Amino acid sequence: APTVSSHLTEHGVSVRGGGLDQDQTAEAVRLYEQGWSSGRLSKKFGVSAGTVLTVLRRARVSIRPRRGGPHGRRD
């Protein structure tokens, strides 16, 4: 059975992949190691923070503990 993306492609609609290409991955690794958060990277690359973390893990980057948010904030 045809998929939604195959219907879109058939009608000339460009369908984005779900991750980052090799150059974007290299840039994401570099920026993350400079202190950028996964949330900030997700906005830059137009993907979810979960996708960013998956890409970083696949690149064997050590993921920092979460800061802020309802469970990470210590006042």
PDB file of C-alpha atoms in Angstrom:
ATOM      1  CA  ALA A   1       0.000   0.000   0.000  1.00  0.00           C
ATOM      2  CA  PRO A   2       1.285   3.479  -0.818  1.00  0.00           C
ATOM      3  CA  THR A   3       2.516   5.593   2.062  1.00  0.00           C
ATOM      4  CA  VAL A   4       1.748   9.235   2.768  1.00  0.00           C
ATOM      5  CA  SER A   5       5.289  10.203   1.826  1.00  0.00           C
ATOM      6  CA  SER A   6       5.051   8.284  -1.470  1.00  0.00           C
ATOM      7  CA  HIS A   7       1.809  10.151  -2.305  1.00  0.00           C
ATOM      8  CA  LEU A   8       3.457  13.479  -1.462  1.00  0.00           C
ATOM      9  CA  THR A   9       6.543  12.654  -3.525  1.00  0.00           C
ATOM     10  CA  GLU A  10       4.355  11.551  -6.440  1.00  0.00           C
ATOM     11  CA  HIS A  11       2.692  14.976  -6.379  1.00  0.00           C
ATOM     12  CA  GLY A  12       5.969  16.885  -6.260  1.00  0.00           C
ATOM     13  CA  VAL A  13       6.010  17.685  -2.551  1.00  0.00           C
ATOM     14  CA  SER A  14       9.483  17.566  -1.017  1.00  0.00           C
ATOM     15  CA  VAL A  15       9.629  15.270   2.006  1.00  0.00           C
ATOM     16  CA  ARG A  16      12.349  15.877   4.619  1.00  0.00           C
ATOM     17  CA  GLY A  17      14.317  13.061   6.137  1.00  0.00           C
ATOM     18  CA  GLY A  18      14.031  12.489   9.854  1.00  0.00           C
ATOM     19  CA  GLY A  19      17.582  13.249  10.898  1.00  0.00           C
ATOM     20  CA  LEU A  20      20.665  15.282  10.156  1.00  0.00           C
ATOM     21  CA  ASP A  21      23.050  14.803   7.253  1.00  0.00           C
ATOM     22  CA  GLN A  22      26.766  14.249   7.773  1.00  0.00           C
ATOM     23  CA  ASP A  23      27.684  17.962   7.722  1.00  0.00           C
ATOM     24  CA  GLN A  24      24.833  18.884  10.074  1.00  0.00           C
ATOM     25  CA  THR A  25      25.853  16.071  12.427  1.00  0.00           C
ATOM     26  CA  ALA A  26      29.432  17.341  12.533  1.00  0.00           C
ATOM     27  CA  GLU A  27      28.185  20.873  13.244  1.00  0.00           C
ATOM     28  CA  ALA A  28      25.774  19.637  15.929  1.00  0.00           C
ATOM     29  CA  VAL A  29      28.593  17.714  17.646  1.00  0.00           C
ATOM     30  CA  ARG A  30      30.861  20.766  17.544  1.00  0.00           C
ATOM     31  CA  LEU A  31      28.176  23.105  18.905  1.00  0.00           C
ATOM     32  CA  TYR A  32      27.049  20.651  21.606  1.00  0.00           C
ATOM     33  CA  GLU A  33      30.655  20.300  22.765  1.00  0.00           C
ATOM     34  CA  GLN A  34      30.801  24.133  22.923  1.00  0.00           C
ATOM     35  CA  GLY A  35      27.856  24.103  25.329  1.00  0.00           C
ATOM     36  CA  TRP A  36      24.760  24.342  23.130  1.00  0.00           C
ATOM     37  CA  SER A  37      21.746  22.474  24.511  1.00  0.00           C
ATOM     38  CA  SER A  38      19.861  19.799  22.587  1.00  0.00           C
ATOM     39  CA  GLY A  39      16.849  22.149  22.604  1.00  0.00           C
ATOM     40  CA  ARG A  40      18.828  24.976  21.037  1.00  0.00           C
ATOM     41  CA  LEU A  41      20.274  22.590  18.443  1.00  0.00           C
ATOM     42  CA  SER A  42      16.796  21.240  17.663  1.00  0.00           C
ATOM     43  CA  LYS A  43      15.626  24.770  16.810  1.00  0.00           C
ATOM     44  CA  LYS A  44      18.691  25.436  14.667  1.00  0.00           C
ATOM     45  CA  PHE A  45      18.265  22.255  12.620  1.00  0.00           C
ATOM     46  CA  GLY A  46      14.460  22.054  12.605  1.00  0.00           C
ATOM     47  CA  VAL A  47      14.253  18.642  14.280  1.00  0.00           C
ATOM     48  CA  SER A  48      13.178  17.460  17.734  1.00  0.00           C
ATOM     49  CA  ALA A  49      15.519  17.513  20.720  1.00  0.00           C
ATOM     50  CA  GLY A  50      15.152  13.713  20.810  1.00  0.00           C
ATOM     51  CA  THR A  51      16.462  13.503  17.244  1.00  0.00           C
ATOM     52  CA  VAL A  52      19.415  15.696  18.193  1.00  0.00           C
ATOM     53  CA  LEU A  53      20.228  13.442  21.158  1.00  0.00           C
ATOM     54  CA  THR A  54      19.960  10.332  18.966  1.00  0.00           C
ATOM     55  CA  VAL A  55      22.331  11.846  16.407  1.00  0.00           C
ATOM     56  CA  LEU A  56      24.798  12.855  19.140  1.00  0.00           C
ATOM     57  CA  ARG A  57      24.709   9.388  20.721  1.00  0.00           C
ATOM     58  CA  ARG A  58      25.321   7.748  17.333  1.00  0.00           C
ATOM     59  CA  ALA A  59      28.323  10.074  16.978  1.00  0.00           C
ATOM     60  CA  ARG A  60      29.518   8.721  20.359  1.00  0.00           C
ATOM     61  CA  VAL A  61      29.183  12.083  22.117  1.00  0.00           C
ATOM     62  CA  SER A  62      28.878  11.964  25.905  1.00  0.00           C
ATOM     63  CA  ILE A  63      25.464  13.455  26.755  1.00  0.00           C
ATOM     64  CA  ARG A  64      25.457  15.959  29.618  1.00  0.00           C
ATOM     65  CA  PRO A  65      22.956  15.625  32.478  1.00  0.00           C
ATOM     66  CA  ARG A  66      19.808  17.657  31.950  1.00  0.00           C
ATOM     67  CA  ARG A  67      19.746  21.181  33.398  1.00  0.00           C
ATOM     68  CA  GLY A  68      16.662  23.180  34.242  1.00  0.00           C
ATOM     69  CA  GLY A  69      13.185  21.822  33.722  1.00  0.00           C
ATOM     70  CA  PRO A  70      10.873  20.622  36.472  1.00  0.00           C
ATOM     71  CA  HIS A  71      13.204  17.889  37.767  1.00  0.00           C
ATOM     72  CA  GLY A  72      16.654  19.330  37.168  1.00  0.00           C
ATOM     73  CA  ARG A  73      16.346  22.689  38.881  1.00  0.00           C
ATOM     74  CA  ARG A  74      17.865  22.939  42.348  1.00  0.00           C
ATOM     75  CA  ASP A  75      17.205  26.302  44.000  1.00  0.00           C
TER      76      ASP A  75
END
